[in-house]
Amino acid sequence: MLTLVYAGFTNLVNAAEVTFVQSAAELTFGMYAMQNGTGHDLKMQLSAPMSAGWGAVGIGGEMKGALMFMIYPSSNSKDVTVSVRSATGNVKPQELKGVEYTVEKTSIMDGTMMAQLTCHQCDSWKGGMLDMTDANAPWMYALGPNSPVHSDDQNTESIQQHQKYNNQFYVNMPNAMTMMQDPTFSSMLPTANKDASTSMDMKAGMMSTSSSSSSSSSSKSSGPSDYKQLVIAHAVLLGLSFAFLMPLAVLLLRVAGRYSFWLHAGIQSLAIMALLAGFPIAIYFSASGDEFNSFTQAHQIIGIIAVSASILFQPALGWYHHIRYKKIGRRTIFSHVHMWIGRLTPLLGIINIILGCLLSGHVRNIAIGTGTAALFLYVVIFSFAAWRGYSKKGSKKSDDKHVESSPDMSQRS
């Protein structure tokens, strides 16, 4: 998806706005900068398709600390809600208090949302600042995933993770300065820029204007078109494995009597199958998009460690422990390694459930609630399993019977 940024200026009095046009006019943005005392006001116009759910531009080169201006349809779908937000990282942005702005005009026409607003004293905000002398100030934009948003709440949680975005486009802030008291915006359609001399670099996939003050960038995607469905499938499969199947396998080892070993092994095999199905999904949609393909998020790193340990080491260690225990009648160092991996990987998986919820844009309360429920289940199951294991040590007869009937892979994880 190609984007085009134009900046054509003659002088401060007759300056034209800085204009950003995302291809096919899916998102358009225009801006003037005006002196206001010791600071500066930014007068902006933003439009986006109603079908996207929401559209936004932001000051900054990354989500963390960026000042974001977002629009989405109001509850009656006849007006536009303007929301000023920021984020602590690659998580759902929340309303940012303390930023003064005035919404001057909003409309919905032919399926396109539009808002004009002025951000007052917009040089700095909690978490960031804008250098008005920067000829290459980083900005960014994003569009929703075609998921409906209809709300009058400026901090609505109905916002779903973007499908199209750009980490950076660059604005020549000195060129955006004007002395006009009430500057007006030109047509925001691409045809308004039909006089601009453009050239296409097919190899680079970029479009640029002949103006030296212009800059350009490529639109990026959060992942494949079925991104949302893939995220859900990934979350269900790995959540089921770490938060339910693995703890259940440990519990059955303690309560299933003569069939405990085979039930334990069978449930653990199901858990590994779920990992084998859900893990490649995560690799696929992370690598397919531009936002998470560096694999540097804590959720990704912990997930790779936990899945690798569960798939690569646990089956082999468990089977080796099983064979050795039948032969010598006691645990070895491999037994203890298997047991501790079996205890820690579900815990890491549960922690990762919380991180994954936050990373996918879910609100903190949902992430904490989901993680707390999974952690409670983990504590109950492992505590009961430990109690059952220790209670059986009180009788040699009971212990011997347990060894004969269920010489399991972890000898009681």
Coordinates of C-alpha atoms in Angstrom, one line a residue:
M1 CA 0.0 0.0 0.0
L2 CA 1.6 3.2 -1.1
T3 CA 1.4 6.5 0.7
L4 CA 2.2 10.0 -0.4
V5 CA 3.3 13.0 1.6
Y6 CA 3.2 16.5 0.1
A7 CA 4.6 19.7 1.5
G8 CA 4.4 22.7 -0.7
F9 CA 5.2 26.1 0.8
T10 CA 6.1 29.6 -0.3
N11 CA 6.1 31.7 2.8
L12 CA 4.5 31.7 6.3
V13 CA 1.6 33.9 5.3
N14 CA 0.5 31.9 2.3
A15 CA 1.6 28.5 3.4
A16 CA -0.2 25.4 2.3
E17 CA -0.8 22.7 4.8
V18 CA 1.3 19.6 5.2
T19 CA -0.8 16.9 3.6
F20 CA -0.5 13.1 4.0
V21 CA -2.6 10.9 1.7
Q22 CA -2.7 7.2 2.1
S23 CA -3.3 5.3 -1.1
A24 CA -6.9 5.3 -2.4
A25 CA -7.6 8.1 0.1
E26 CA -8.3 5.5 2.8
L27 CA -6.8 7.9 5.3
T28 CA -5.9 11.5 4.7
F29 CA -4.4 14.1 7.0
G30 CA -3.6 17.8 6.8
M31 CA -1.9 20.0 9.3
Y32 CA -0.8 23.6 10.0
A33 CA 1.4 24.7 12.9
M34 CA 0.9 28.1 14.5
Q35 CA 2.8 30.0 17.2
N36 CA 0.9 30.3 20.5
G37 CA 2.8 32.2 23.1
T38 CA 5.9 30.2 23.9
G39 CA 4.4 27.0 22.4
H40 CA 2.6 26.0 19.2
D41 CA -0.9 24.9 18.2
L42 CA -1.4 22.2 15.6
K43 CA -4.5 22.6 13.4
M44 CA -5.4 19.3 11.9
Q45 CA -7.9 17.6 9.6
L46 CA -8.2 13.8 9.6
S47 CA -10.4 11.6 7.5
A48 CA -10.8 7.8 7.3
P49 CA -13.3 5.3 6.0
M50 CA -16.1 4.5 8.4
S51 CA -15.8 0.8 7.4
A52 CA -12.3 0.6 9.0
G53 CA -13.8 1.2 12.4
W54 CA -11.3 3.9 13.3
G55 CA -8.4 5.9 11.9
A56 CA -5.6 7.7 13.6
V57 CA -2.4 9.7 13.2
G58 CA 0.3 10.0 15.9
I59 CA 3.3 12.2 16.7
G60 CA 6.3 10.0 17.2
G61 CA 8.2 7.1 15.6
E62 CA 6.8 4.3 17.8
M63 CA 3.6 3.7 19.8
K64 CA 5.3 4.1 23.2
G65 CA 4.9 7.7 24.2
A66 CA 3.3 8.8 20.9
L67 CA 0.5 11.4 20.9
M68 CA -2.3 9.9 18.9
F69 CA -5.4 11.5 17.4
M70 CA -8.1 9.0 16.7
I71 CA -11.5 9.2 15.1
Y72 CA -14.4 6.7 15.1
P73 CA -18.1 6.9 14.6
S74 CA -20.3 8.1 17.4
S75 CA -23.0 5.9 19.0
N76 CA -25.6 7.0 16.5
S77 CA -23.2 6.7 13.5
K78 CA -24.1 10.2 12.4
D79 CA -21.2 12.0 14.0
V80 CA -17.5 11.5 14.8
T81 CA -15.9 11.0 18.2
V82 CA -12.3 12.4 18.5
S83 CA -10.1 10.7 21.0
V84 CA -6.6 11.8 22.0
R85 CA -4.6 8.8 23.3
S86 CA -1.1 7.4 24.1
A87 CA 0.4 4.0 24.8
T88 CA 3.1 2.6 27.0
G89 CA 4.3 0.3 24.2
N90 CA 2.7 -2.0 21.5
V91 CA -0.5 -2.2 23.5
K92 CA -4.0 -0.6 23.1
P93 CA -3.6 3.1 23.5
Q94 CA -5.6 4.8 26.3
E95 CA -7.1 8.3 26.6
L96 CA -4.4 10.8 27.5
K97 CA -5.4 13.3 30.0
G98 CA -3.9 16.8 30.2
V99 CA -3.8 17.5 26.4
E100 CA -5.9 20.6 25.5
Y101 CA -7.6 20.4 22.2
T102 CA -10.7 21.8 20.4
V103 CA -12.8 19.8 18.0
E104 CA -14.0 22.4 15.4
K105 CA -15.8 20.3 12.9
T106 CA -16.8 16.7 12.3
S107 CA -18.9 14.9 9.6
I108 CA -19.7 11.6 8.0
M109 CA -20.3 11.7 4.3
D110 CA -20.4 8.9 1.8
G111 CA -19.0 6.5 4.3
T112 CA -16.0 8.8 5.2
M113 CA -15.4 10.2 8.7
M114 CA -13.8 13.6 9.0
A115 CA -12.7 15.7 11.9
Q116 CA -11.0 19.1 12.2
L117 CA -9.4 19.9 15.5
T118 CA -6.7 22.1 17.1
C119 CA -4.3 20.7 19.6
H120 CA -3.2 23.6 21.9
Q121 CA 0.4 23.9 23.1
C122 CA 1.2 20.6 21.3
D123 CA 5.0 20.9 21.7
S124 CA 5.0 18.4 24.6
W125 CA 2.8 16.0 26.5
K126 CA 3.2 13.3 29.1
G127 CA 5.7 10.9 27.6
G128 CA 6.9 12.8 24.6
M129 CA 7.5 16.0 22.7
L130 CA 7.5 17.5 19.2
D131 CA 10.5 19.5 17.9
M132 CA 9.0 22.3 15.8
T133 CA 12.4 22.9 14.2
D134 CA 12.7 19.3 12.9
A135 CA 12.6 19.0 9.1
N136 CA 12.0 15.3 9.4
A137 CA 9.7 14.9 12.4
P138 CA 8.4 11.3 12.7
W139 CA 4.7 10.7 12.6
M140 CA 2.7 7.6 12.1
Y141 CA -0.8 6.5 11.1
A142 CA -3.1 3.5 11.5
L143 CA -6.4 2.1 10.4
G144 CA -8.7 -0.3 12.2
P145 CA -9.3 -3.9 11.1
N146 CA -12.8 -3.3 9.6
S147 CA -14.4 -4.0 13.0
P148 CA -17.3 -1.6 13.8
V149 CA -16.8 1.0 16.5
H150 CA -19.8 3.1 17.5
S151 CA -19.2 5.1 20.7
D152 CA -19.3 8.6 22.2
D153 CA -16.8 7.5 24.8
Q154 CA -13.3 9.0 24.2
N155 CA -11.8 6.0 26.1
T156 CA -13.9 3.3 24.6
E157 CA -12.4 -0.2 24.8
S158 CA -14.1 -1.2 21.5
I159 CA -11.0 -0.3 19.6
Q160 CA -9.4 -3.4 18.0
Q161 CA -5.8 -3.7 16.9
H162 CA -5.0 -2.0 13.6
Q163 CA -4.8 -3.9 10.4
K164 CA -2.9 -1.2 8.3
Y165 CA -0.4 1.1 9.8
N166 CA 2.9 2.9 9.3
N167 CA 5.5 3.3 11.9
Q168 CA 6.8 6.5 10.4
F169 CA 6.2 9.1 7.9
Y170 CA 8.1 12.4 8.1
V171 CA 6.9 16.0 8.3
N172 CA 8.9 19.1 7.7
M173 CA 7.7 21.0 10.8
P174 CA 9.3 24.4 9.9
N175 CA 7.4 24.3 6.5
A176 CA 4.2 23.6 8.4
M177 CA 4.4 27.0 10.2
T178 CA 1.8 29.6 9.2
M179 CA 0.9 33.1 10.5
M180 CA -2.7 32.8 9.3
Q181 CA -5.2 33.2 12.1
D182 CA -7.7 30.7 10.7
P183 CA -6.0 28.6 7.9
T184 CA -8.3 26.5 5.8
F185 CA -7.7 23.1 4.4
S186 CA -7.6 22.3 0.7
S187 CA -9.4 19.2 -0.7
M188 CA -8.0 16.1 1.0
L189 CA -8.6 13.8 -2.0
P190 CA -5.5 12.6 -3.9
T191 CA -6.8 14.5 -7.0
A192 CA -6.1 17.7 -5.1
N193 CA -2.5 16.9 -5.6
K194 CA -2.8 16.1 -9.3
D195 CA -0.3 18.9 -10.2
A196 CA 2.4 17.3 -8.2
S197 CA 5.1 15.7 -10.3
T198 CA 5.4 12.1 -9.2
S199 CA 7.5 9.1 -10.1
M200 CA 7.3 5.5 -9.3
D201 CA 10.2 3.4 -8.2
M202 CA 8.8 -0.1 -8.8
K203 CA 11.8 -1.9 -7.1
A204 CA 11.5 0.1 -3.9
G205 CA 7.7 0.2 -4.0
M206 CA 7.7 3.9 -3.2
M207 CA 6.2 7.0 -4.6
S208 CA 7.8 10.4 -4.2
T209 CA 7.2 13.9 -5.4
S210 CA 9.7 16.1 -7.1
S211 CA 9.6 18.5 -4.2
S212 CA 12.6 18.3 -2.0
S213 CA 10.5 18.9 1.1
S214 CA 8.4 15.9 0.5
S215 CA 8.8 12.5 2.0
S216 CA 7.2 9.1 1.4
S217 CA 6.7 5.8 3.2
S218 CA 5.1 2.4 2.6
S219 CA 2.0 1.3 4.3
K220 CA 2.4 -1.8 6.5
S221 CA 0.1 -4.5 7.7
S222 CA -0.3 -6.0 11.1
G223 CA -0.4 -9.4 9.4
P224 CA -2.5 -11.5 7.0
S225 CA -6.1 -10.6 6.2
D226 CA -7.3 -13.3 8.6
Y227 CA -5.1 -12.0 11.4
K228 CA -7.8 -11.8 14.0
Q229 CA -8.9 -15.4 13.5
L230 CA -5.3 -16.6 13.6
V231 CA -4.7 -14.7 16.9
I232 CA -7.8 -16.4 18.4
A233 CA -6.7 -19.8 17.2
H234 CA -3.2 -19.3 18.6
A235 CA -4.5 -18.1 22.0
V236 CA -7.0 -20.9 22.3
L237 CA -4.5 -23.7 21.4
L238 CA -1.6 -22.5 23.6
G239 CA -3.8 -21.4 26.4
L240 CA -5.5 -24.8 26.5
S241 CA -2.2 -26.5 26.5
F242 CA -0.4 -24.5 29.2
A243 CA -3.3 -23.5 31.5
F244 CA -5.4 -26.7 31.3
L245 CA -3.9 -29.8 29.7
M246 CA -0.5 -29.7 31.3
P247 CA -1.8 -29.2 34.9
L248 CA -4.5 -31.8 34.2
A249 CA -1.8 -34.3 33.2
V250 CA 0.0 -33.7 36.5
L251 CA -3.3 -34.1 38.4
L252 CA -4.2 -37.4 36.7
L253 CA -0.7 -38.7 37.6
R254 CA -1.7 -38.5 41.3
V255 CA -5.4 -39.6 41.2
A256 CA -5.8 -42.1 38.3
G257 CA -4.4 -45.1 40.1
R258 CA -3.1 -47.9 37.9
Y259 CA -3.8 -45.9 34.7
S260 CA -2.0 -42.7 35.9
F261 CA 1.1 -43.1 33.7
W262 CA -0.8 -43.7 30.5
L263 CA -3.3 -40.9 31.2
H264 CA -0.5 -38.6 32.1
A265 CA 1.4 -39.4 28.9
G266 CA -1.8 -39.2 26.8
I267 CA -2.9 -35.8 28.1
Q268 CA 0.7 -34.5 27.8
S269 CA 0.7 -35.7 24.2
L270 CA -2.5 -33.7 23.5
A271 CA -0.9 -30.7 25.1
I272 CA 2.1 -31.0 22.8
M273 CA -0.2 -31.4 19.8
A274 CA -1.9 -28.2 20.7
L275 CA 1.5 -26.5 20.9
L276 CA 2.5 -27.9 17.6
A277 CA -0.7 -26.5 16.1
G278 CA -0.7 -23.1 17.8
F279 CA 3.0 -22.2 17.8
P280 CA 3.5 -22.1 14.0
I281 CA 0.4 -19.9 13.7
A282 CA 2.1 -17.3 15.9
I283 CA 5.3 -17.5 13.9
Y284 CA 3.3 -17.1 10.7
F285 CA 1.3 -14.0 11.6
S286 CA 4.2 -12.4 13.4
A287 CA 6.5 -12.9 10.4
S288 CA 3.8 -11.8 7.9
G289 CA 3.3 -8.4 9.5
D290 CA 5.8 -5.6 10.1
E291 CA 5.0 -4.8 13.7
F292 CA 6.2 -8.0 15.5
N293 CA 8.5 -9.6 12.9
S294 CA 11.6 -8.7 14.9
F295 CA 10.5 -11.2 17.6
T296 CA 11.7 -9.0 20.4
Q297 CA 8.5 -8.8 22.5
A298 CA 8.6 -10.4 25.9
H299 CA 5.5 -12.5 24.9
Q300 CA 7.3 -13.9 21.9
I301 CA 10.5 -14.6 23.8
I302 CA 8.8 -16.4 26.7
G303 CA 6.6 -18.3 24.3
I304 CA 9.5 -19.6 22.3
I305 CA 11.3 -20.7 25.5
A306 CA 8.3 -22.4 27.0
V307 CA 7.2 -24.1 23.8
S308 CA 10.7 -25.3 23.0
A309 CA 11.2 -26.8 26.4
S310 CA 7.8 -28.6 26.3
I311 CA 8.3 -30.0 22.8
L312 CA 12.1 -30.6 22.5
F313 CA 13.0 -31.8 26.1
Q314 CA 10.0 -33.0 28.1
P315 CA 9.0 -36.1 26.1
A316 CA 12.6 -37.4 25.9
L317 CA 13.3 -36.6 29.5
G318 CA 10.1 -38.1 30.7
W319 CA 10.5 -41.3 28.8
Y320 CA 14.1 -41.7 29.9
H321 CA 13.0 -41.2 33.5
H322 CA 10.3 -43.8 33.0
I323 CA 12.8 -46.4 31.7
R324 CA 15.4 -45.7 34.4
Y325 CA 12.9 -45.7 37.3
K326 CA 11.6 -49.1 36.2
K327 CA 15.2 -50.4 36.2
I328 CA 16.7 -48.9 39.3
G329 CA 13.6 -47.9 41.3
R330 CA 14.6 -44.3 42.1
R331 CA 14.8 -40.9 40.6
T332 CA 17.8 -39.6 38.8
I333 CA 19.0 -36.1 37.9
F334 CA 16.9 -36.4 34.6
S335 CA 13.8 -37.1 36.7
H336 CA 14.2 -33.9 38.6
V337 CA 15.0 -31.9 35.5
H338 CA 11.8 -33.3 33.9
M339 CA 9.8 -32.5 37.0
W340 CA 10.9 -28.9 37.3
I341 CA 10.4 -28.2 33.6
G342 CA 7.0 -29.7 34.0
R343 CA 6.3 -27.3 36.8
L344 CA 7.8 -24.2 35.3
T345 CA 6.6 -24.3 31.7
P346 CA 2.8 -24.1 32.6
L347 CA 3.6 -21.2 34.9
L348 CA 5.5 -19.4 32.1
G349 CA 2.6 -20.2 29.8
I350 CA 0.2 -18.6 32.2
I351 CA 2.3 -15.5 32.5
N352 CA 2.4 -15.4 28.7
I353 CA -1.4 -15.5 28.6
I354 CA -1.4 -12.1 30.4
L355 CA 1.3 -10.7 28.1
G356 CA -0.4 -12.0 25.0
C357 CA -3.7 -10.4 26.1
L358 CA -2.0 -7.0 26.6
L359 CA -0.1 -7.3 23.3
S360 CA -3.2 -8.1 21.3
G361 CA -4.8 -4.9 22.6
H362 CA -7.1 -6.3 25.3
V363 CA -7.7 -4.1 28.3
R364 CA -5.6 -4.6 31.4
N365 CA -8.5 -5.8 33.5
I366 CA -9.3 -8.6 31.0
A367 CA -5.6 -9.6 30.8
I368 CA -5.2 -9.7 34.6
G369 CA -8.6 -11.5 35.0
T370 CA -7.7 -14.2 32.5
G371 CA -4.2 -14.7 34.0
T372 CA -5.5 -14.7 37.5
A373 CA -8.1 -17.5 36.7
A374 CA -5.4 -19.6 35.0
L375 CA -2.9 -19.0 37.8
F376 CA -5.6 -20.1 40.4
L377 CA -6.2 -23.3 38.5
Y378 CA -2.5 -23.9 38.3
V379 CA -2.0 -23.4 42.1
V380 CA -5.0 -25.6 43.0
I381 CA -3.9 -28.5 40.7
F382 CA -0.2 -28.5 41.5
S383 CA -0.9 -28.1 45.3
F384 CA -3.3 -31.0 45.2
A385 CA -0.9 -33.1 43.2
A386 CA 1.9 -32.3 45.6
W387 CA -0.3 -33.2 48.6
R388 CA -1.2 -36.5 47.0
G389 CA 2.4 -37.3 46.2
Y390 CA 3.6 -36.6 49.7
S391 CA 0.7 -38.5 51.3
K392 CA 1.6 -41.6 49.5
K393 CA 5.1 -41.6 50.9
G394 CA 3.7 -42.5 54.4
S395 CA 3.3 -46.1 53.4
K396 CA 5.9 -48.3 51.7
K397 CA 3.1 -50.5 50.5
S398 CA 1.3 -47.6 48.9
D399 CA 4.6 -46.4 47.4
D400 CA 5.4 -49.8 46.0
K401 CA 2.0 -50.2 44.5
H402 CA 2.2 -46.8 42.9
V403 CA 5.6 -47.7 41.3
E404 CA 4.2 -50.9 39.9
S405 CA 1.0 -49.4 38.5
S406 CA 2.2 -46.1 37.2
P407 CA 5.9 -45.7 36.6
D408 CA 5.3 -42.4 34.9
M409 CA 7.6 -40.1 32.9
S410 CA 8.1 -37.6 35.7
Q411 CA 7.7 -39.8 38.7
R412 CA 5.2 -37.2 40.0
S413 CA 6.0 -33.8 38.6

